[in-house]
mmCIF file with all atom_site columns, N, CA and C in Angstrom:
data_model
loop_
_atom_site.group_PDB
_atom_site.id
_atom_site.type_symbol
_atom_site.label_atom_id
_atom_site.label_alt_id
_atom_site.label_comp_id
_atom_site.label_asym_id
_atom_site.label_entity_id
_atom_site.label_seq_id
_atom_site.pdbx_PDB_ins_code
_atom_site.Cartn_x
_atom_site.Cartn_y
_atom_site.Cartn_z
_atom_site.occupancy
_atom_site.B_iso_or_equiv
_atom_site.pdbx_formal_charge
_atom_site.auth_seq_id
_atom_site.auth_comp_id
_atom_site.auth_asym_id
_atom_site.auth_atom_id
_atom_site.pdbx_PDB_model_num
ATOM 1   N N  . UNK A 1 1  ? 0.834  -1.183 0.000   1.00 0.00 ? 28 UNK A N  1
ATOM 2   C CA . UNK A 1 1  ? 0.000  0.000  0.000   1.00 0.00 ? 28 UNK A CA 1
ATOM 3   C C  . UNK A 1 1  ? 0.876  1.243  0.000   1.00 0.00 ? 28 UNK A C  1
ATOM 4   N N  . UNK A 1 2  ? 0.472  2.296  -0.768  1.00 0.00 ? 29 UNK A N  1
ATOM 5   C CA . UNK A 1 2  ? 1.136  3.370  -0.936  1.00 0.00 ? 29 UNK A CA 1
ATOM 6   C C  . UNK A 1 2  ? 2.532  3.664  -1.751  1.00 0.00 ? 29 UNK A C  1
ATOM 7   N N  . UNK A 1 3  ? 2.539  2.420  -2.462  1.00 0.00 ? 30 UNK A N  1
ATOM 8   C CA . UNK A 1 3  ? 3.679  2.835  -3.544  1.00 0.00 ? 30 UNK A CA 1
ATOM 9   C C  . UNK A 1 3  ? 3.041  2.860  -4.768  1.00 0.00 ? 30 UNK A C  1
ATOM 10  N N  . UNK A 1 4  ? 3.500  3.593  -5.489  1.00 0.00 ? 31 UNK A N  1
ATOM 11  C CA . UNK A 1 4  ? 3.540  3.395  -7.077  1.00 0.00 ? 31 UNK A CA 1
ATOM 12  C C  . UNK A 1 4  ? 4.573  3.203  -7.878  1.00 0.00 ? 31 UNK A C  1
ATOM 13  N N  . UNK A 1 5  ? 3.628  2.035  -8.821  1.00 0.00 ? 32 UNK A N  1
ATOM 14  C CA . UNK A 1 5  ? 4.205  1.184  -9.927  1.00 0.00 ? 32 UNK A CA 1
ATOM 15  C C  . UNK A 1 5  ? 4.886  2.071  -10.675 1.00 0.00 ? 32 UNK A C  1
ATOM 16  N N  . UNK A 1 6  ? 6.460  1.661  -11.025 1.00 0.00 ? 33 UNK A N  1
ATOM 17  C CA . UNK A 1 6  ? 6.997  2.512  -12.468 1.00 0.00 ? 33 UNK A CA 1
ATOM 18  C C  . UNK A 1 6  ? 7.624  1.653  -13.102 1.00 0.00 ? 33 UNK A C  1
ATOM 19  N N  . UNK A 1 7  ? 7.700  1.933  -14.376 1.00 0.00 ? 34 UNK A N  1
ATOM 20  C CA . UNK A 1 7  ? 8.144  0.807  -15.467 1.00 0.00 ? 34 UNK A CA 1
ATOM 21  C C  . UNK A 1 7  ? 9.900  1.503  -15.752 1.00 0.00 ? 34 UNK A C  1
ATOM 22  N N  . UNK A 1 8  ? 11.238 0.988  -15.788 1.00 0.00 ? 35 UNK A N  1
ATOM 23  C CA . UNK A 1 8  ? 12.089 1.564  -16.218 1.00 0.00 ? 35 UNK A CA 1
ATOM 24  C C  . UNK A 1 8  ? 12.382 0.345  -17.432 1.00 0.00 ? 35 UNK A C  1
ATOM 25  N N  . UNK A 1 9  ? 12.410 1.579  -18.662 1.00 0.00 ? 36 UNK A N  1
ATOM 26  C CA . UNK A 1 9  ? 12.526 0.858  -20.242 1.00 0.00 ? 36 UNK A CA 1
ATOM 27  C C  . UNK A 1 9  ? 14.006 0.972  -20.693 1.00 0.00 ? 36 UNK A C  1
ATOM 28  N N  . UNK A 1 10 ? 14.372 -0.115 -21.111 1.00 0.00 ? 37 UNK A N  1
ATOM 29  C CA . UNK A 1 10 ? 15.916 -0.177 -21.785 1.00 0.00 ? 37 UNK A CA 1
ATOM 30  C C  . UNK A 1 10 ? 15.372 -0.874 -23.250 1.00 0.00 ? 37 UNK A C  1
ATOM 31  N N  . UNK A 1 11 ? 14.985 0.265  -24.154 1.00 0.00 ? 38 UNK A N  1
ATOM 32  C CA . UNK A 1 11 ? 14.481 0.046  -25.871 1.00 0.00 ? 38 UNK A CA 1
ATOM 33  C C  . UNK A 1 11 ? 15.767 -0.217 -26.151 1.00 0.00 ? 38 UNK A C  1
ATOM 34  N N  . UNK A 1 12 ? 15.900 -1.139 -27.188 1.00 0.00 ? 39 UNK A N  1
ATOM 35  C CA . UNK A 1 12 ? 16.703 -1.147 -28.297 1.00 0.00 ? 39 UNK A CA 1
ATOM 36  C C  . UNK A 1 12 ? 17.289 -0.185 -28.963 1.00 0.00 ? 39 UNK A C  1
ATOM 37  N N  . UNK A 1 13 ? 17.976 -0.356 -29.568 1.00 0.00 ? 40 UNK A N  1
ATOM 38  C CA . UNK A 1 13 ? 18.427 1.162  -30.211 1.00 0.00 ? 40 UNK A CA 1
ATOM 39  C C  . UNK A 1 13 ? 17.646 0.927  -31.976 1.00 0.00 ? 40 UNK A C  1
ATOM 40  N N  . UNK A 1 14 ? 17.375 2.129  -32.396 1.00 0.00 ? 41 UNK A N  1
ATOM 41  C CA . UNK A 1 14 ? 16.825 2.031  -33.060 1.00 0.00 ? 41 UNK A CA 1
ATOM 42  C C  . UNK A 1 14 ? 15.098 1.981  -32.644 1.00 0.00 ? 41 UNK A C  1
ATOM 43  N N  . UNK A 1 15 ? 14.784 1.246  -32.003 1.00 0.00 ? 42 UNK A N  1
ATOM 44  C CA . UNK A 1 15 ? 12.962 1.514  -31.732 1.00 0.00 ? 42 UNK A CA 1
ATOM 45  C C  . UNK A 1 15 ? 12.382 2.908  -30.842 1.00 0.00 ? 42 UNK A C  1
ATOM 46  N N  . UNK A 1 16 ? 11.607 3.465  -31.409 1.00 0.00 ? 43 UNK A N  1
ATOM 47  C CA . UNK A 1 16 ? 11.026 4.543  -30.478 1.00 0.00 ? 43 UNK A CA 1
ATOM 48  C C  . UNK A 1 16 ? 9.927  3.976  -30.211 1.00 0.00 ? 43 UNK A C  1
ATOM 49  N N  . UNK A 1 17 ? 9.426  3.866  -28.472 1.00 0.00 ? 44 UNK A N  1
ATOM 50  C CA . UNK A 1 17 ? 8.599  3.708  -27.825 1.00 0.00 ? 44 UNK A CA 1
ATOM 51  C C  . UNK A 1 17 ? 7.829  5.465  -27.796 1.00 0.00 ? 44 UNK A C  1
ATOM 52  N N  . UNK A 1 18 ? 6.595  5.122  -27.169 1.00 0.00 ? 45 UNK A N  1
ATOM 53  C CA . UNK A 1 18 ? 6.355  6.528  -26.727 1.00 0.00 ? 45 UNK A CA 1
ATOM 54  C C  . UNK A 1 18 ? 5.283  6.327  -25.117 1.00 0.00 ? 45 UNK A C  1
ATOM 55  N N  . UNK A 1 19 ? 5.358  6.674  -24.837 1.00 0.00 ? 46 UNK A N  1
ATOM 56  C CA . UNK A 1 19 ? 4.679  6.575  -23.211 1.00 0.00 ? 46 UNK A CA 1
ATOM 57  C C  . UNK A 1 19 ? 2.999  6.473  -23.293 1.00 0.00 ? 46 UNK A C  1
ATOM 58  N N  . UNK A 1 20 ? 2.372  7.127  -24.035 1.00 0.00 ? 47 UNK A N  1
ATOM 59  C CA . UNK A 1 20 ? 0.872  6.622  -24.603 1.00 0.00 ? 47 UNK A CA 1
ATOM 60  C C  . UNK A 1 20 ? 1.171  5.201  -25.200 1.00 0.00 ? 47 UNK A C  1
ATOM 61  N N  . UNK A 1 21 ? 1.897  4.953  -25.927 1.00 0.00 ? 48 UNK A N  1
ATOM 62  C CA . UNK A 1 21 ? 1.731  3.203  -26.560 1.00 0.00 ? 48 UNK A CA 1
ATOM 63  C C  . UNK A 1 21 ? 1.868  2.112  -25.312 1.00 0.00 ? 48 UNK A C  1
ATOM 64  N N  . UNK A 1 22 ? 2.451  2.760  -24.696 1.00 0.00 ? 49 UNK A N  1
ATOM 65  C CA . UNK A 1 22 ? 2.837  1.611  -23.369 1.00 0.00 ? 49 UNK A CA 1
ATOM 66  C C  . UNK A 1 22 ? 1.885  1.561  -22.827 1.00 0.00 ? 49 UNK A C  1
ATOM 67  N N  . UNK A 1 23 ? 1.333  3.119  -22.144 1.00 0.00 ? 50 UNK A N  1
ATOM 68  C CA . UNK A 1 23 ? 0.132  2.979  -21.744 1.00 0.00 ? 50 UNK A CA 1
ATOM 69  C C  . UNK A 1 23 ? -0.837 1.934  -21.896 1.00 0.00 ? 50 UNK A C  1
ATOM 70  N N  . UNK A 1 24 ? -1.344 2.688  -22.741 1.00 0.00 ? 51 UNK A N  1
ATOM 71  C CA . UNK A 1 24 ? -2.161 1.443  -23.729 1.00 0.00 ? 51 UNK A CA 1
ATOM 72  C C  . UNK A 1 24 ? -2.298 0.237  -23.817 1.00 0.00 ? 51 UNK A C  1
ATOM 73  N N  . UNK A 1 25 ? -0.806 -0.107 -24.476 1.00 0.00 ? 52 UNK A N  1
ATOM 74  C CA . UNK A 1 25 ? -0.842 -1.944 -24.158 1.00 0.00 ? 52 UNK A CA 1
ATOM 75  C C  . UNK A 1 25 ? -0.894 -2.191 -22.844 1.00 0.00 ? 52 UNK A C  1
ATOM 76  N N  . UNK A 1 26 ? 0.103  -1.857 -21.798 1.00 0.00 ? 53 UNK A N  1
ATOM 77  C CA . UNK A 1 26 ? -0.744 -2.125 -20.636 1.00 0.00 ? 53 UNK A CA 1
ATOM 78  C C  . UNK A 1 26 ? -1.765 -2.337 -19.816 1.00 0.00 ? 53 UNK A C  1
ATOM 79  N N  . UNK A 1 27 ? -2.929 -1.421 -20.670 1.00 0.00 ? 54 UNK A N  1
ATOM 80  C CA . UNK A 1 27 ? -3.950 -1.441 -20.102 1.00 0.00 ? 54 UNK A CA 1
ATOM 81  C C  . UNK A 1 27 ? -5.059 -2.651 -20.425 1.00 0.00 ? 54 UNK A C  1
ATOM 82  N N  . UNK A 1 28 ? -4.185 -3.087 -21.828 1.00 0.00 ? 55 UNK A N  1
ATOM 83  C CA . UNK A 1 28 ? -5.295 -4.248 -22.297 1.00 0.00 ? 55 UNK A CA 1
ATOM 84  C C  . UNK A 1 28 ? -4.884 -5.806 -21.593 1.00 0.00 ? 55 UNK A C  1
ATOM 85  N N  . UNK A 1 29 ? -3.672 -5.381 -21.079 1.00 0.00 ? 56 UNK A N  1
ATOM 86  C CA . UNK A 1 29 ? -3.003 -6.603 -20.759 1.00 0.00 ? 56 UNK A CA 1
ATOM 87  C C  . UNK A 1 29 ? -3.362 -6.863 -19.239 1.00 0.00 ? 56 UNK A C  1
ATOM 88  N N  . UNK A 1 30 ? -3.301 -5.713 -18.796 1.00 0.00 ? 57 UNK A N  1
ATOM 89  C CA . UNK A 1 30 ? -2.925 -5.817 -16.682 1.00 0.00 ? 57 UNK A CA 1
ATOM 90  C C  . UNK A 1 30 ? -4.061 -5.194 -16.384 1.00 0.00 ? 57 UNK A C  1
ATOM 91  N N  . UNK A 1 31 ? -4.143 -5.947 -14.813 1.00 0.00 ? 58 UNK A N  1
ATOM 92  C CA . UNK A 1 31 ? -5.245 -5.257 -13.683 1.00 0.00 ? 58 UNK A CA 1
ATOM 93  C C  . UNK A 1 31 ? -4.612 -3.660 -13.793 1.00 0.00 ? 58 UNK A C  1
ATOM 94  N N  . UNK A 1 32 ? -5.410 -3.020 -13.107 1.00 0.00 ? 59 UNK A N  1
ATOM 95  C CA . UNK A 1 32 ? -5.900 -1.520 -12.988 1.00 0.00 ? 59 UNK A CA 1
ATOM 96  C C  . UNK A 1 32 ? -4.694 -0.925 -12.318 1.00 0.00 ? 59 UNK A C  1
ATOM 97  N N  . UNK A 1 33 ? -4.620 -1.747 -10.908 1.00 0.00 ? 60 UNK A N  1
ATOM 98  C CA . UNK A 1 33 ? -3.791 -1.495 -10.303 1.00 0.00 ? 60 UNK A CA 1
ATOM 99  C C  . UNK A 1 33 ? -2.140 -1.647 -10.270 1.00 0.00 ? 60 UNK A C  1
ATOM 100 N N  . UNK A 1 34 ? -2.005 -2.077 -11.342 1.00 0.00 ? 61 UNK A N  1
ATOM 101 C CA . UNK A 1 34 ? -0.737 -3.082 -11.454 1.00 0.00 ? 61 UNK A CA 1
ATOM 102 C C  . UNK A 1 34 ? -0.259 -1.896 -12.693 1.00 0.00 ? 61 UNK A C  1
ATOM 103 N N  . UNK A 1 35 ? -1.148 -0.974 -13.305 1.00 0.00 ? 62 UNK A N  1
ATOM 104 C CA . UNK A 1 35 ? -0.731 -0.643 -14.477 1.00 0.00 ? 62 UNK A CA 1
ATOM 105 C C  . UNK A 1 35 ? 0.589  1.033  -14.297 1.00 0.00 ? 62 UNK A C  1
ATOM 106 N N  . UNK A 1 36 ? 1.226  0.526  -14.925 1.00 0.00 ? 63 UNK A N  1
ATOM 107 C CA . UNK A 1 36 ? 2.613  1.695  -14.437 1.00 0.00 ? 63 UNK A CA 1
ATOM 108 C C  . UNK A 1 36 ? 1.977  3.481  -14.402 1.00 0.00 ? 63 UNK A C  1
ATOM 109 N N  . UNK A 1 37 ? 2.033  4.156  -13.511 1.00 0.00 ? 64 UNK A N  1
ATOM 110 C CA . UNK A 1 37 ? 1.607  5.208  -13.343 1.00 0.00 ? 64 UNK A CA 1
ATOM 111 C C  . UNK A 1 37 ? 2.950  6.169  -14.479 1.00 0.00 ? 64 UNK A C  1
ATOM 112 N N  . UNK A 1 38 ? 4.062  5.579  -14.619 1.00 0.00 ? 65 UNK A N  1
ATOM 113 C CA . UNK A 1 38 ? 5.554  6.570  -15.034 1.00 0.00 ? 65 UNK A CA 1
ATOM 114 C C  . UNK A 1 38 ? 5.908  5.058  -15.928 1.00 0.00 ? 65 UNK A C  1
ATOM 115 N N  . UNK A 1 39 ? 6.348  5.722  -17.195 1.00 0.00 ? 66 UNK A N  1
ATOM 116 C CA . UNK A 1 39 ? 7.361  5.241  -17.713 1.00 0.00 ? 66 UNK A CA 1
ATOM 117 C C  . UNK A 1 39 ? 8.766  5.484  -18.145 1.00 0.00 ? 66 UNK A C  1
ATOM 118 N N  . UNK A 1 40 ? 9.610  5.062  -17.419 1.00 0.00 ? 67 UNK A N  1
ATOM 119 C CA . UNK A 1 40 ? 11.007 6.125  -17.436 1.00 0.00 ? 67 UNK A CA 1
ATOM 120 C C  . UNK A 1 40 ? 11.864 5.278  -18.737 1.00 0.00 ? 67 UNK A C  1
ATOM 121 N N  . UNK A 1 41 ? 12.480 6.330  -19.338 1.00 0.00 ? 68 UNK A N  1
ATOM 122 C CA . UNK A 1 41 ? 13.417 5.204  -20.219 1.00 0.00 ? 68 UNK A CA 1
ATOM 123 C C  . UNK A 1 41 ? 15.046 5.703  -19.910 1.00 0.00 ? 68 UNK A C  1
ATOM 124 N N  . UNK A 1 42 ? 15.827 4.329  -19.945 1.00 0.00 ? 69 UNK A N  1
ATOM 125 C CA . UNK A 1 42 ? 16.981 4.605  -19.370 1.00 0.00 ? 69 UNK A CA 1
ATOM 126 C C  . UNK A 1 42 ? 17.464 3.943  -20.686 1.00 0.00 ? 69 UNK A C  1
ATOM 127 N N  . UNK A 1 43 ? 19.271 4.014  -20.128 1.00 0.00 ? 70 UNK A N  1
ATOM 128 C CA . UNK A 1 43 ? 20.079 3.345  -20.972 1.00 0.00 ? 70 UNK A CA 1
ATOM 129 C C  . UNK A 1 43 ? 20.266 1.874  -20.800 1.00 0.00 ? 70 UNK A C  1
ATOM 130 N N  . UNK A 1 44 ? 20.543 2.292  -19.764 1.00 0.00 ? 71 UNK A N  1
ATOM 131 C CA . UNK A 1 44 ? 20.843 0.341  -19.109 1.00 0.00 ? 71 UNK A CA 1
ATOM 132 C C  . UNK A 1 44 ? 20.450 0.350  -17.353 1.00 0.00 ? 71 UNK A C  1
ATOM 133 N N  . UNK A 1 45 ? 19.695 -0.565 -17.093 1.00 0.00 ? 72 UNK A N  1
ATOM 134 C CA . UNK A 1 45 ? 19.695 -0.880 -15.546 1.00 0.00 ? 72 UNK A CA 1
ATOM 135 C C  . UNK A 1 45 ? 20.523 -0.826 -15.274 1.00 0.00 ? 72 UNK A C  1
ATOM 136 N N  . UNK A 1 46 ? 20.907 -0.127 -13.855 1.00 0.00 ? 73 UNK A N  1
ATOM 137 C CA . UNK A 1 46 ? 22.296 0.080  -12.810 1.00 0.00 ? 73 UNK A CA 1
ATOM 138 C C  . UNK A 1 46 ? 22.321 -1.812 -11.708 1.00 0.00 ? 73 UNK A C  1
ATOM 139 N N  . UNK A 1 47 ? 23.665 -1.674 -12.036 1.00 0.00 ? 74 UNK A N  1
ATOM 140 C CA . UNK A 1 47 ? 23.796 -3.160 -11.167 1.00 0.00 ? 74 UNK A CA 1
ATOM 141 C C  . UNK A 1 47 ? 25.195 -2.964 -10.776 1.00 0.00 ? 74 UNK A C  1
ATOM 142 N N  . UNK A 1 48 ? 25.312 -3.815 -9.626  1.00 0.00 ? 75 UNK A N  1
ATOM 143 C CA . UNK A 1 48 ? 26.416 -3.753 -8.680  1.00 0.00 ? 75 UNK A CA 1
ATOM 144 C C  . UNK A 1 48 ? 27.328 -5.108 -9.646  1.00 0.00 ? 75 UNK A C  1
ATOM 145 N N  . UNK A 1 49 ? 28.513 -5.396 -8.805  1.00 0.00 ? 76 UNK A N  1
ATOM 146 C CA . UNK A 1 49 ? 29.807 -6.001 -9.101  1.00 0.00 ? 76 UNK A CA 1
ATOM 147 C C  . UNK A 1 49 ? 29.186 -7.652 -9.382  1.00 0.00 ? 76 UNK A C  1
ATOM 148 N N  . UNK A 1 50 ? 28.456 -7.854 -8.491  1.00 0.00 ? 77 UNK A N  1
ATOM 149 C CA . UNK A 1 50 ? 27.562 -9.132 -8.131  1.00 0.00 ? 77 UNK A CA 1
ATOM 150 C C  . UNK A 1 50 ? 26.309 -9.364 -9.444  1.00 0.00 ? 77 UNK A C  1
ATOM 151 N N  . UNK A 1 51 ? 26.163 -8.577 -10.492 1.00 0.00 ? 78 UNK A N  1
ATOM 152 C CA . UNK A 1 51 ? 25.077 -8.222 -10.969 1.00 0.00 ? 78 UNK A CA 1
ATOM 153 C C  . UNK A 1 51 ? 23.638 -7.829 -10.705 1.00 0.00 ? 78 UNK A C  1
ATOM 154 N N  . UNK A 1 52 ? 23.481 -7.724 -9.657  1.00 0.00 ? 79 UNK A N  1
ATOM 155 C CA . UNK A 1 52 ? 21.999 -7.774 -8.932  1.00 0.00 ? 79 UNK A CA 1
ATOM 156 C C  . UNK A 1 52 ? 22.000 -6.096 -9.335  1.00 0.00 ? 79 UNK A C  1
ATOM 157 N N  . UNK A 1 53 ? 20.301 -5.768 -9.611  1.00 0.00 ? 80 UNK A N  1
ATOM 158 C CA . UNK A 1 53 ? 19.658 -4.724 -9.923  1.00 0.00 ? 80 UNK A CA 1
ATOM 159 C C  . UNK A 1 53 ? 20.178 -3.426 -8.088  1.00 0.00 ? 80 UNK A C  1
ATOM 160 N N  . UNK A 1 54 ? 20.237 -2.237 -8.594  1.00 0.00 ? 81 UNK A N  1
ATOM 161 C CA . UNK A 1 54 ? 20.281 -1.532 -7.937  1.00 0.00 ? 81 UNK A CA 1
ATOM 162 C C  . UNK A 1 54 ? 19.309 -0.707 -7.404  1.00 0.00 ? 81 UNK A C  1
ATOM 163 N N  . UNK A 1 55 ? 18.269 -1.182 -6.787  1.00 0.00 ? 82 UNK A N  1
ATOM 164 C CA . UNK A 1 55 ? 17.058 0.007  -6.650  1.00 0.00 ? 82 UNK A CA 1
ATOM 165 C C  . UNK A 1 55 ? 16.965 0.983  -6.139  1.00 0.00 ? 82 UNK A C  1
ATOM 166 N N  . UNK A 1 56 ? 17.842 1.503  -5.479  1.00 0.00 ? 83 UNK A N  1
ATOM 167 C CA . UNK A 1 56 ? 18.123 2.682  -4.689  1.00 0.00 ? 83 UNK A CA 1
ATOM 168 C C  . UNK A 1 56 ? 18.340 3.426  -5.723  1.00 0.00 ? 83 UNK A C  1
ATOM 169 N N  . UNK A 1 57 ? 19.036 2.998  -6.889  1.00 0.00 ? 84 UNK A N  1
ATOM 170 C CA . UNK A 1 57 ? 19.221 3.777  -7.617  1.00 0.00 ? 84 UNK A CA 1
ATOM 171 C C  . UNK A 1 57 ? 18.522 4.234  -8.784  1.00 0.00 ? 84 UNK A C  1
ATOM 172 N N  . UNK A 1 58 ? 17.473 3.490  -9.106  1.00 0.00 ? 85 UNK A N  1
ATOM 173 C CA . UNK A 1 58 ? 16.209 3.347  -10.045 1.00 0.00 ? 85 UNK A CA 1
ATOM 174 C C  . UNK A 1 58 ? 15.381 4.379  -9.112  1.00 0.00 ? 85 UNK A C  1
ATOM 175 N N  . UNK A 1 59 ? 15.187 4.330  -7.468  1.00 0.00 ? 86 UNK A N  1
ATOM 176 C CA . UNK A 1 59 ? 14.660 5.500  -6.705  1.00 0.00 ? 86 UNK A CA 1
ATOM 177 C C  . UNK A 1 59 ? 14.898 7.007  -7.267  1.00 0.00 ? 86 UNK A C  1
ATOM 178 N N  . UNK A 1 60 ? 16.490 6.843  -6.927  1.00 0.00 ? 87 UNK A N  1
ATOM 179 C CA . UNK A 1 60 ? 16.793 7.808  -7.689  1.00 0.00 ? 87 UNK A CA 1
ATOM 180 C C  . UNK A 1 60 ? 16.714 8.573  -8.476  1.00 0.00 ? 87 UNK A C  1
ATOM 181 N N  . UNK A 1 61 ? 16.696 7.774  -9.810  1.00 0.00 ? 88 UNK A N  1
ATOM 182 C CA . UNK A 1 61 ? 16.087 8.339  -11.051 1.00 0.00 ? 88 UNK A CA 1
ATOM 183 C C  . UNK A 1 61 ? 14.660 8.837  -11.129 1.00 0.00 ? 88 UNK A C  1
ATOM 184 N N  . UNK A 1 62 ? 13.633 7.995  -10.804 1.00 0.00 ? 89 UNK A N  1
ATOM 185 C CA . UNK A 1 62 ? 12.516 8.215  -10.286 1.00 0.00 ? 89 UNK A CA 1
ATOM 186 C C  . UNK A 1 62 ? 12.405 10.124 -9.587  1.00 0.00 ? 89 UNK A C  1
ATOM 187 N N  . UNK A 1 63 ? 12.928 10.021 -8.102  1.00 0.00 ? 90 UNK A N  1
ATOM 188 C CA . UNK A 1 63 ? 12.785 11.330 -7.600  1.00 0.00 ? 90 UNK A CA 1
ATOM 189 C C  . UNK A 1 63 ? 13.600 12.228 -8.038  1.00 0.00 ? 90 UNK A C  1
ATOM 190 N N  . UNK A 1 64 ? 14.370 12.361 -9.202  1.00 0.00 ? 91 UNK A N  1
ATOM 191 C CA . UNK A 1 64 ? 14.920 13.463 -9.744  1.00 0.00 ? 91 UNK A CA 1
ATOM 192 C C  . UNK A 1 64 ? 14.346 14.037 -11.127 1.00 0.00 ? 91 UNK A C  1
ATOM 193 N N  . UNK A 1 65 ? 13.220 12.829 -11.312 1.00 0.00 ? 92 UNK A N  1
ATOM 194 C CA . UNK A 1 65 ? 12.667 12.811 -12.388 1.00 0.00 ? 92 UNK A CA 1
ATOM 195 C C  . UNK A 1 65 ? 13.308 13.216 -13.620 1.00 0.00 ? 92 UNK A C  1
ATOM 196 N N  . UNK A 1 66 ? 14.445 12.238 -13.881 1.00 0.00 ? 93 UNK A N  1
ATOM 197 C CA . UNK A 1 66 ? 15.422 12.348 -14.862 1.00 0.00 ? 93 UNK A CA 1
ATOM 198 C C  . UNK A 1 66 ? 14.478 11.537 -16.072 1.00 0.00 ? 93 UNK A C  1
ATOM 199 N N  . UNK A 1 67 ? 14.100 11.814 -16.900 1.00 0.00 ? 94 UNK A N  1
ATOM 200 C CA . UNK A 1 67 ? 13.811 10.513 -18.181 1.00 0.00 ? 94 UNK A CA 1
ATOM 201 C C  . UNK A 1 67 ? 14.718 10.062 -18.881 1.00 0.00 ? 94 UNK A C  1
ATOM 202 N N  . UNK A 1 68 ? 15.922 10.836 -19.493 1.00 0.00 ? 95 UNK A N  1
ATOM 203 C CA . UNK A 1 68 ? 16.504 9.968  -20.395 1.00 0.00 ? 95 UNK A CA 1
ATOM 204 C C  . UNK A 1 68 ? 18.044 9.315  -19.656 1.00 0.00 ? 95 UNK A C  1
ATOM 205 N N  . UNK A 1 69 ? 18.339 8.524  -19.238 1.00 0.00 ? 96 UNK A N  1
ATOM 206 C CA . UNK A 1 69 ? 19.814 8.509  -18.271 1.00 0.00 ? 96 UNK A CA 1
ATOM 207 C C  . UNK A 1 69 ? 20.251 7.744  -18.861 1.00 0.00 ? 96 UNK A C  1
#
């Protein structure tokens, strides 16, 4: 309770997504609640030495409201 869903996108190079298309398919696909409020697009997920995802740092991005990193 009290978080919201965000999607962080690592497109291909070459494909343009746009944040209404995601929308969208999302919505035909997922419950209501489940559906990403933000879609951020990055370069590459941040990961430590170990490979494991960094979420502190996906936070990050999130509250600086950076989109393109």
């Amino acid at each position: 309770m009290g978080q919201v869903p965000v999607a962080y996108i690592v497109a291909k190079t070459g494909i343009s997504l746009k944040k209404e298309d995601l929308y969208e398919f999302c919505t035909g696909r997922m419950a209501k609640y489940k559906i990403p409020n933000d879609f951020i697009f990055i370069k590459e997920l941040p990961r430590n030495a170990a490979n494991k995802l960094l979420r502190r740092k996906l936070r990050e991005y999130w509250s600086e409201g950076r989109a393109e990193i």
